[in-house]
Short mmCIF file of C-alpha atoms in Angstrom, two decimals:
data_model
loop_
_atom_site.label_atom_id
_atom_site.label_comp_id
_atom_site.label_asym_id
_atom_site.label_seq_id
_atom_site.Cartn_x
_atom_site.Cartn_y
_atom_site.Cartn_z
CA MET A 170 0.00 0.01 0.00
CA THR A 171 1.44 3.46 -0.95
CA ASN A 172 1.50 6.32 1.47
CA ASP A 173 -1.31 8.04 -0.44
CA ASP A 174 -3.48 4.93 -0.39
CA PHE A 175 -2.88 4.56 3.35
CA VAL A 176 -3.91 8.23 4.03
CA ALA A 177 -7.02 7.86 1.80
CA ALA A 178 -7.99 4.62 3.55
CA VAL A 179 -7.58 6.20 7.03
CA LYS A 180 -9.55 9.26 5.90
CA ALA A 181 -12.46 6.97 4.87
CA HIS A 182 -12.64 5.80 8.47
CA LEU A 183 -12.51 9.24 10.05
CA SER A 184 -16.12 10.25 9.36
CA SER A 185 -17.05 10.50 13.02
CA LEU A 186 -14.34 13.20 13.63
CA PRO A 187 -15.23 16.88 12.98
CA ALA A 188 -13.74 18.05 9.63
CA ARG A 189 -11.12 20.31 11.25
CA GLU A 190 -9.76 17.56 13.63
CA ALA A 191 -9.80 14.96 10.73
CA ASP A 192 -7.77 17.35 8.47
CA GLN A 193 -5.26 18.02 11.23
CA ALA A 194 -4.86 14.29 12.05
CA LEU A 195 -4.38 13.46 8.26
CA ALA A 196 -1.78 16.31 7.92
CA ASP A 197 0.09 14.85 10.94
CA LEU A 198 -0.10 11.33 9.45
CA GLN A 199 1.22 12.67 6.05
CA ALA A 200 4.16 14.33 7.90
CA ILE A 201 5.00 11.06 9.68
CA LEU A 202 4.92 9.15 6.36
CA ASP A 203 6.99 11.90 4.66
CA GLU A 204 9.70 11.28 7.23
CA GLY A 205 9.98 7.70 5.96
CA VAL A 206 7.76 5.72 8.39
CA ASP A 207 6.47 2.57 6.73
CA PRO A 208 2.62 2.53 6.75
CA ALA A 209 2.76 -1.18 7.67
CA ASP A 210 4.29 -0.13 11.02
CA LEU A 211 1.11 1.87 11.86
CA GLY A 212 -1.25 -1.07 11.58
CA SER A 213 -4.20 -1.33 9.26
CA PRO A 214 -5.87 1.95 8.13
CA GLU A 215 -8.96 0.90 10.22
CA GLN A 216 -6.86 0.43 13.40
CA TYR A 217 -4.98 3.70 12.80
CA ALA A 218 -8.28 5.63 12.30
CA ALA A 219 -9.70 4.01 15.40
CA TYR A 220 -6.69 5.12 17.38
CA LEU A 221 -7.01 8.69 16.10
CA THR A 222 -10.71 8.81 16.93
CA GLU A 223 -10.04 7.42 20.40
CA TYR A 224 -7.24 9.85 21.00
CA GLN A 225 -9.33 12.90 19.98
CA ALA A 226 -12.23 11.61 22.20
CA GLU A 227 -9.77 11.46 25.18
CA GLN A 228 -8.64 15.01 24.74
CA PRO A 229 -10.05 17.34 27.37
CA GLY A 230 -12.35 19.96 25.85
CA PRO A 231 -11.98 23.77 26.34
CA LYS A 232 -12.59 25.19 29.75
CA VAL A 233 -13.38 28.67 30.89
CA PHE A 234 -12.30 29.43 34.52
CA GLY A 235 -12.13 25.64 35.18
CA VAL A 236 -15.78 25.08 33.87
CA PRO A 237 -15.84 22.67 30.86
CA VAL A 238 -17.43 24.21 27.69
CA GLU A 239 -19.00 21.97 25.03
CA LEU A 240 -18.82 23.61 21.61
CA ARG A 241 -20.10 20.65 19.51
CA GLY A 242 -23.51 20.61 21.17
CA PHE A 243 -25.92 17.82 22.00
CA THR A 244 -26.55 17.11 18.28
CA ASP A 245 -23.46 14.99 18.31
CA PRO A 246 -24.25 11.30 19.39
CA GLU A 247 -20.83 11.04 21.14
CA VAL A 248 -21.56 14.08 23.26
CA ARG A 249 -25.06 12.80 24.13
CA ALA A 250 -23.58 9.41 25.16
CA ARG A 251 -22.05 11.12 28.18
CA ILE A 252 -25.29 11.01 30.09
CA TRP A 253 -25.23 7.15 29.94
CA ASP A 254 -21.75 5.83 30.42
CA PRO A 255 -21.70 3.19 33.25
CA ALA A 256 -18.05 2.42 32.57
CA ASN A 257 -17.01 6.02 33.35
CA PRO A 258 -17.05 6.48 37.17
CA ARG A 259 -17.46 10.25 36.99
CA ILE A 260 -20.95 11.40 37.90
CA PHE A 261 -20.46 14.98 36.62
CA VAL A 262 -19.42 15.19 33.03
CA PRO A 263 -19.07 18.18 30.76
CA HIS A 264 -22.43 19.63 29.83
CA LEU A 265 -24.09 18.54 26.56
CA ALA A 266 -24.16 22.08 25.29
CA GLY A 267 -22.46 25.24 26.59
CA ALA A 268 -20.65 25.55 29.90
CA GLY A 269 -21.14 23.45 33.00
CA TRP A 270 -21.80 19.91 33.90
CA SER A 271 -24.44 17.11 33.07
CA ILE A 272 -25.06 14.08 35.18
CA ASN A 273 -23.79 10.71 33.99
CA LEU A 274 -26.81 8.59 34.88
CA GLY A 275 -24.89 5.45 34.11
CA ALA A 276 -22.39 6.27 36.83
CA VAL A 277 -25.26 6.99 39.29
CA ALA A 278 -26.87 3.60 38.38
CA VAL A 279 -23.48 1.87 39.08
CA LYS A 280 -23.03 3.82 42.48
CA LEU A 281 -26.57 2.76 43.46
CA GLY A 282 -25.75 -0.86 42.61
CA TRP A 283 -28.39 -1.13 39.94
CA LEU A 284 -25.76 -1.95 37.22
CA ARG A 285 -22.13 -3.04 37.08
CA PRO A 286 -19.68 -0.81 35.21
CA ASP A 287 -19.38 -3.32 32.28
CA ASP A 288 -23.05 -4.30 32.08
CA PHE A 289 -23.94 -2.08 29.15
CA ASP A 290 -22.52 -2.97 25.75
CA ALA A 291 -23.59 -3.74 22.17
CA ASP A 292 -24.72 -7.33 23.10
CA VAL A 293 -27.01 -6.03 25.82
CA LEU A 294 -28.33 -3.36 23.46
CA ALA A 295 -29.12 -5.95 20.83
CA ALA A 296 -30.88 -8.07 23.44
CA ILE A 297 -33.33 -5.40 24.41
CA PRO A 298 -36.71 -6.57 23.26
CA ALA A 299 -37.99 -4.52 20.16
CA PRO A 300 -41.21 -3.49 21.85
CA VAL A 301 -39.23 -1.93 24.65
CA ILE A 302 -37.06 0.04 22.33
CA ASN A 303 -40.16 1.11 20.31
CA GLY A 304 -41.83 2.01 23.61
CA VAL A 305 -38.95 4.30 24.61
CA ARG A 306 -39.00 5.99 21.14
CA ALA A 307 -42.77 6.58 21.59
CA VAL A 308 -42.52 8.23 24.98
CA PRO A 309 -41.61 11.71 23.73
CA THR A 310 -44.46 11.68 21.21
CA CYS A 311 -46.94 10.48 23.93
CA LEU A 312 -45.79 13.23 26.19
CA ALA A 313 -46.22 15.73 23.29
CA VAL A 314 -49.78 14.43 22.94
CA VAL A 315 -50.32 15.11 26.67
CA THR A 316 -49.00 18.63 26.22
CA VAL A 317 -51.33 19.34 23.29
CA ALA A 318 -54.27 18.01 25.23
CA ALA A 319 -53.49 19.88 28.45
CA SER A 320 -52.91 23.07 26.36
CA ALA A 321 -56.29 22.64 24.77
CA VAL A 322 -57.96 22.53 28.17
CA ALA A 323 -55.91 25.50 29.34
CA ALA A 324 -56.83 27.47 26.23
CA THR A 325 -60.52 27.42 27.29
CA ALA A 326 -59.68 29.78 30.18
CA ASP A 327 -59.42 33.54 29.68
CA SER A 328 -55.87 33.73 30.98
CA VAL A 329 -53.15 31.19 31.93
CA PRO A 330 -50.10 31.40 34.25
CA ALA A 331 -47.05 32.84 32.65
CA LYS A 332 -44.72 33.08 35.62
CA TRP A 333 -44.62 30.96 38.79
CA THR A 334 -42.93 31.15 42.26
CA LEU A 335 -40.74 28.20 43.22
CA THR A 336 -43.48 26.85 45.49
CA GLY A 337 -46.12 26.77 42.72
CA LYS A 338 -47.97 30.09 43.17
CA VAL A 339 -48.86 32.10 40.00
CA LYS A 340 -46.98 35.34 39.83
CA ARG A 341 -48.11 36.65 36.45
CA TRP A 342 -50.90 35.81 34.05
CA SER A 343 -50.98 35.98 30.30
CA SER A 344 -53.03 35.29 27.19
CA PRO A 345 -53.42 31.42 26.49
CA ARG A 346 -52.08 31.74 22.97
CA ARG A 347 -48.82 33.52 24.07
CA THR A 348 -48.07 31.06 26.74
CA LEU A 349 -49.21 27.73 25.27
CA LEU A 350 -48.04 28.01 21.69
CA PRO A 351 -44.29 27.87 22.56
CA LEU A 352 -45.05 24.86 24.91
CA VAL A 353 -46.84 22.99 22.18
CA GLY A 354 -44.22 23.90 19.55
CA SER A 355 -41.32 22.84 21.74
CA ALA A 356 -42.99 19.49 22.63
CA ILE A 357 -43.79 18.66 18.98
CA ALA A 358 -40.23 19.58 17.81
CA THR A 359 -38.67 17.50 20.60
CA ALA A 360 -40.92 14.49 19.93
CA TRP A 361 -39.90 14.69 16.20
CA TRP A 362 -36.23 14.86 17.19
CA GLY A 363 -36.53 12.02 19.70
CA ALA A 364 -38.22 9.66 17.28
CA ARG A 365 -35.71 10.07 14.48
CA PRO A 366 -33.82 6.72 13.63
CA THR A 367 -30.36 6.37 15.03
CA LYS A 368 -27.69 3.80 15.84
CA GLY A 369 -25.83 2.23 18.70
CA PRO A 370 -26.48 3.51 22.29
CA ASP A 371 -28.01 6.50 20.82
CA GLN A 372 -31.13 4.38 20.22
CA LEU A 373 -31.69 4.78 23.96
CA VAL A 374 -29.95 8.14 24.70
CA ARG A 375 -31.66 10.28 22.06
CA PRO A 376 -35.29 9.38 23.01
CA ALA A 377 -34.42 9.48 26.70
CA LEU A 378 -33.14 12.98 26.40
CA ALA A 379 -36.24 13.97 24.38
CA GLY A 380 -38.46 12.12 26.83
CA GLY A 381 -36.92 14.07 29.72
CA VAL A 382 -37.46 17.43 27.99
CA ASN A 383 -41.01 16.59 27.01
CA MET A 384 -41.87 15.32 30.47
CA ALA A 385 -41.02 18.73 31.87
CA ILE A 386 -43.04 20.46 29.16
CA ALA A 387 -45.98 18.14 29.57
CA GLY A 388 -45.88 18.65 33.31
CA ALA A 389 -45.79 22.50 32.81
CA ALA A 390 -48.80 22.23 30.44
CA VAL A 391 -50.80 20.12 32.92
CA LEU A 392 -50.14 22.43 35.76
CA THR A 393 -50.95 25.42 33.56
CA ALA A 394 -54.36 23.95 32.70
CA ARG A 395 -55.05 23.16 36.44
CA ALA A 396 -54.12 26.59 37.56
CA ALA A 397 -55.98 28.31 34.79
CA HIS A 398 -59.20 26.65 35.95
CA ASN A 399 -58.40 26.90 39.71
CA PRO A 400 -56.88 30.45 39.91
CA GLY A 401 -56.41 30.69 43.65
CA LYS A 402 -54.96 27.38 44.23
CA ARG A 403 -51.19 26.74 44.68
CA GLN A 404 -49.84 23.92 42.42
CA VAL A 405 -47.81 21.89 44.91
CA ALA A 406 -46.42 19.63 42.23
CA TYR A 407 -44.66 22.59 40.53
CA PRO A 408 -41.24 22.05 42.19
CA LEU A 409 -41.30 18.50 40.75
CA LEU A 410 -40.78 19.92 37.32
CA ALA A 411 -37.10 20.50 38.23
CA VAL A 412 -36.41 16.80 38.74
CA ALA A 413 -38.87 15.38 36.20
CA PRO A 414 -36.50 15.35 33.19
CA LEU A 415 -33.69 13.59 35.10
CA VAL A 416 -36.09 10.95 36.59
CA THR A 417 -37.70 10.34 33.17
CA GLN A 418 -34.30 10.02 31.49
CA ALA A 419 -33.01 7.56 34.17
CA ALA A 420 -36.20 5.40 33.74
CA LEU A 421 -35.93 5.43 30.00
CA LEU A 422 -32.32 4.39 30.02
CA LEU A 423 -32.22 2.00 32.98
CA GLY A 424 -35.46 0.19 32.22
CA PRO A 425 -34.51 -0.99 28.76
CA VAL A 426 -30.91 -1.87 29.75
CA ARG A 427 -32.23 -4.06 32.58
CA ALA A 428 -34.62 -5.69 30.11
CA GLY A 429 -31.67 -6.49 27.81
CA LEU A 430 -29.62 -7.77 30.65
CA HIS A 431 -32.38 -10.08 31.85
CA ALA A 432 -32.81 -11.45 28.28
CA ILE A 433 -29.13 -12.20 28.18
CA TRP A 434 -29.05 -13.71 31.73
CA LYS A 435 -32.02 -15.84 30.84
CA THR A 436 -30.22 -17.24 27.83
CA VAL A 437 -27.08 -17.92 29.86
CA GLU A 438 -29.00 -19.66 32.70
CA SER A 439 -31.17 -21.82 30.42
CA SER A 440 -28.09 -22.90 28.49
CA MET B 158 1.89 17.90 29.23
CA ALA B 159 1.99 18.14 33.00
CA ARG B 160 4.09 15.64 34.89
CA ALA B 161 0.98 14.01 36.49
CA ASP B 162 -0.36 13.36 32.92
CA HIS B 163 2.83 11.50 32.03
CA VAL B 164 2.38 9.33 35.09
CA VAL B 165 -1.30 8.65 34.22
CA GLN B 166 -0.46 7.75 30.56
CA LEU B 167 2.54 5.52 31.56
CA ARG B 168 0.37 3.76 34.19
CA LYS B 169 -2.49 3.25 31.69
CA GLY B 170 -0.19 1.56 29.27
CA VAL B 171 1.23 -0.61 32.10
CA LEU B 172 -2.22 -1.54 33.26
CA GLU B 173 -3.25 -2.52 29.74
CA LEU B 174 -0.26 -4.89 29.51
CA ALA B 175 -0.97 -6.27 33.00
CA ILE B 176 -4.71 -6.91 32.10
CA LEU B 177 -3.69 -8.66 28.86
CA ALA B 178 -1.16 -10.68 30.90
CA LEU B 179 -3.75 -11.63 33.46
CA LEU B 180 -6.09 -12.95 30.80
CA ARG B 181 -3.35 -14.93 28.92
CA ASP B 182 -4.40 -18.33 30.34
CA GLU B 183 -7.85 -17.98 31.55
CA ALA B 184 -11.03 -15.80 31.26
CA ARG B 185 -11.81 -13.59 34.24
CA TYR B 186 -14.63 -11.22 35.07
CA GLY B 187 -14.23 -7.55 35.84
CA GLY B 188 -14.30 -7.74 39.62
CA GLU B 189 -11.73 -10.57 39.57
CA ILE B 190 -9.38 -8.54 37.41
CA VAL B 191 -9.69 -5.58 39.77
CA ALA B 192 -9.10 -7.79 42.77
CA ASP B 193 -6.10 -9.52 41.16
CA LEU B 194 -4.45 -6.28 40.20
CA ALA B 195 -5.07 -4.88 43.77
CA SER B 196 -3.18 -7.85 45.19
CA ARG B 197 0.00 -6.90 43.24
CA ARG B 198 1.94 -4.06 44.63
CA GLY B 199 2.13 -1.08 42.27
CA LEU B 200 -0.57 -2.37 40.02
CA ASP B 201 -3.62 -1.68 42.24
CA ALA B 202 -6.21 0.31 40.29
CA SER B 203 -9.77 1.35 41.01
CA PRO B 204 -12.69 -0.15 39.09
CA GLY B 205 -13.12 3.27 37.67
CA THR B 206 -9.75 2.90 35.93
CA VAL B 207 -10.04 -0.89 35.04
CA TYR B 208 -13.46 -0.93 33.43
CA PRO B 209 -12.82 1.84 30.90
CA LEU B 210 -9.54 0.05 29.97
CA LEU B 211 -11.53 -3.20 29.50
CA THR B 212 -13.95 -1.35 27.25
CA ARG B 213 -11.13 0.13 25.28
CA LEU B 214 -9.38 -3.22 24.87
CA ARG B 215 -12.57 -4.84 23.81
CA SER B 216 -13.31 -2.18 21.13
CA ALA B 217 -9.74 -2.67 19.85
CA ASP B 218 -10.66 -6.35 19.47
CA LEU B 219 -7.88 -7.46 21.84
CA LEU B 220 -10.52 -8.88 24.25
CA SER B 221 -13.72 -10.68 23.81
CA ALA B 222 -16.44 -11.07 26.43
CA THR B 223 -18.96 -13.82 27.15
CA TRP B 224 -21.55 -14.07 29.84
CA GLN B 225 -21.26 -17.02 32.29
CA GLU B 226 -23.28 -18.11 35.22
CA SER B 227 -22.10 -16.87 38.60
CA PRO B 228 -22.31 -18.86 41.85
CA VAL B 229 -23.49 -15.71 43.49
CA GLY B 230 -25.90 -13.33 41.85
CA PRO B 231 -26.67 -12.81 38.20
CA PRO B 232 -24.40 -14.00 35.34
CA ARG B 233 -21.04 -12.13 34.87
CA LYS B 234 -19.21 -10.99 31.92
CA TYR B 235 -15.99 -12.93 31.51
CA TYR B 236 -13.10 -11.44 29.36
CA SER B 237 -10.60 -13.41 27.40
CA LEU B 238 -7.89 -12.66 24.84
CA THR B 239 -8.63 -12.81 21.17
CA SER B 240 -6.01 -13.98 18.75
CA ALA B 241 -5.17 -10.28 18.12
CA GLY B 242 -4.99 -9.87 21.92
CA HIS B 243 -2.39 -12.75 22.18
CA LYS B 244 -0.33 -11.10 19.38
CA ALA B 245 -0.65 -7.73 21.09
CA LEU B 246 0.45 -9.19 24.44
CA SER B 247 3.62 -10.84 22.85
CA ALA B 248 4.49 -7.55 21.08
CA MET B 249 3.83 -5.44 24.21
CA ALA B 250 5.71 -7.92 26.52
CA GLY B 251 8.74 -7.76 24.13
CA SER B 252 8.69 -3.96 24.16
CA TRP B 253 8.23 -3.83 27.94
CA ARG B 254 11.32 -6.26 28.53
CA GLU B 255 13.49 -4.23 26.17
CA LEU B 256 12.44 -0.93 27.68
CA SER B 257 12.66 -2.01 31.31
CA GLY B 258 16.08 -3.66 30.62
CA ALA B 259 17.39 -0.49 29.07
CA VAL B 260 16.07 1.69 31.86
CA ASP B 261 17.44 -0.76 34.53
CA GLU B 262 20.82 -0.56 32.92
CA LEU B 263 20.69 3.21 33.01
CA LEU B 264 19.58 3.27 36.63
CA GLU B 265 22.45 0.95 37.62
CA THR B 266 24.99 3.46 36.25
CA ILE B 267 23.33 6.17 38.30
CA SER B 268 23.50 4.24 41.56
#
């Protein structure tokens, strides 16, 4: 294999890297080869590309005053996978978008003894029954339907809550259209995003993220409808909206993984 | 690169070699590998270090994993060397002996 063939073959396996990082890695490879290194000493193009991808993934991202900043955003499956990585013992991982931290629910599940660090892999993912996977994918859409229904109920009132206190008292009222349209629009967009086909662990992570967001939106819509028709009453469930996304995500991730594990264990025990 | 990073990288490489060596003759599960490393002075590593290494070695096709029944609790994942893993172990062991021999020689001249 010539040097050019080797570089081209490595390039073909670098599709998961951002273009700028891939170009830099290929330029570095070209420099090594120009110095007389034999491509055969670098392993196969697939192995070398895998090494480059792994190396880039291990590089710490940018930080501002010690706070990690994620510039790729949650649209990258590798970034999203941080919220479910049982093999990584760190509970706080760089935020999926912007500055700060997100919670690695996989590490939490391991700490609580619900999973072992190496319990989640491709085999377990493949063993999850199809109805369970389809059910997880349907959750964001079901929650969007709840949002639409609750918004329709709330819209029959003259005004709806637009601002709340932390304890669930209404601070400000607004017209139904102004408050409810953004809720419905966000829920539908999130449901569409969560139901899009994807591969690998993202089959669980993407709908779980979307489900978490839509649980918060559906909860807000239901409380809005209740408050709109009971104006003087405090909505005691309002503070729960803060934890609803995380609890929903944890359930949508852990439940299917446990189902996959049980399917594998059953096969092992019966054999 | 800070000095601490050098130590971390060096240790990671050594632990990878140690894990491959532990699995040379028999398959072991994660907890067993952690306990075995902990019983060897200088090689003790937390599960948080060992499990990501097992994942990395598995995705590099140097290890394979199979589920086996456990006398206590649910089945466990047992790791064993693939043929590529055996080759990598031989290559890494050769490099390690060469390197440690050269460093020992250097250190003898210092003392």
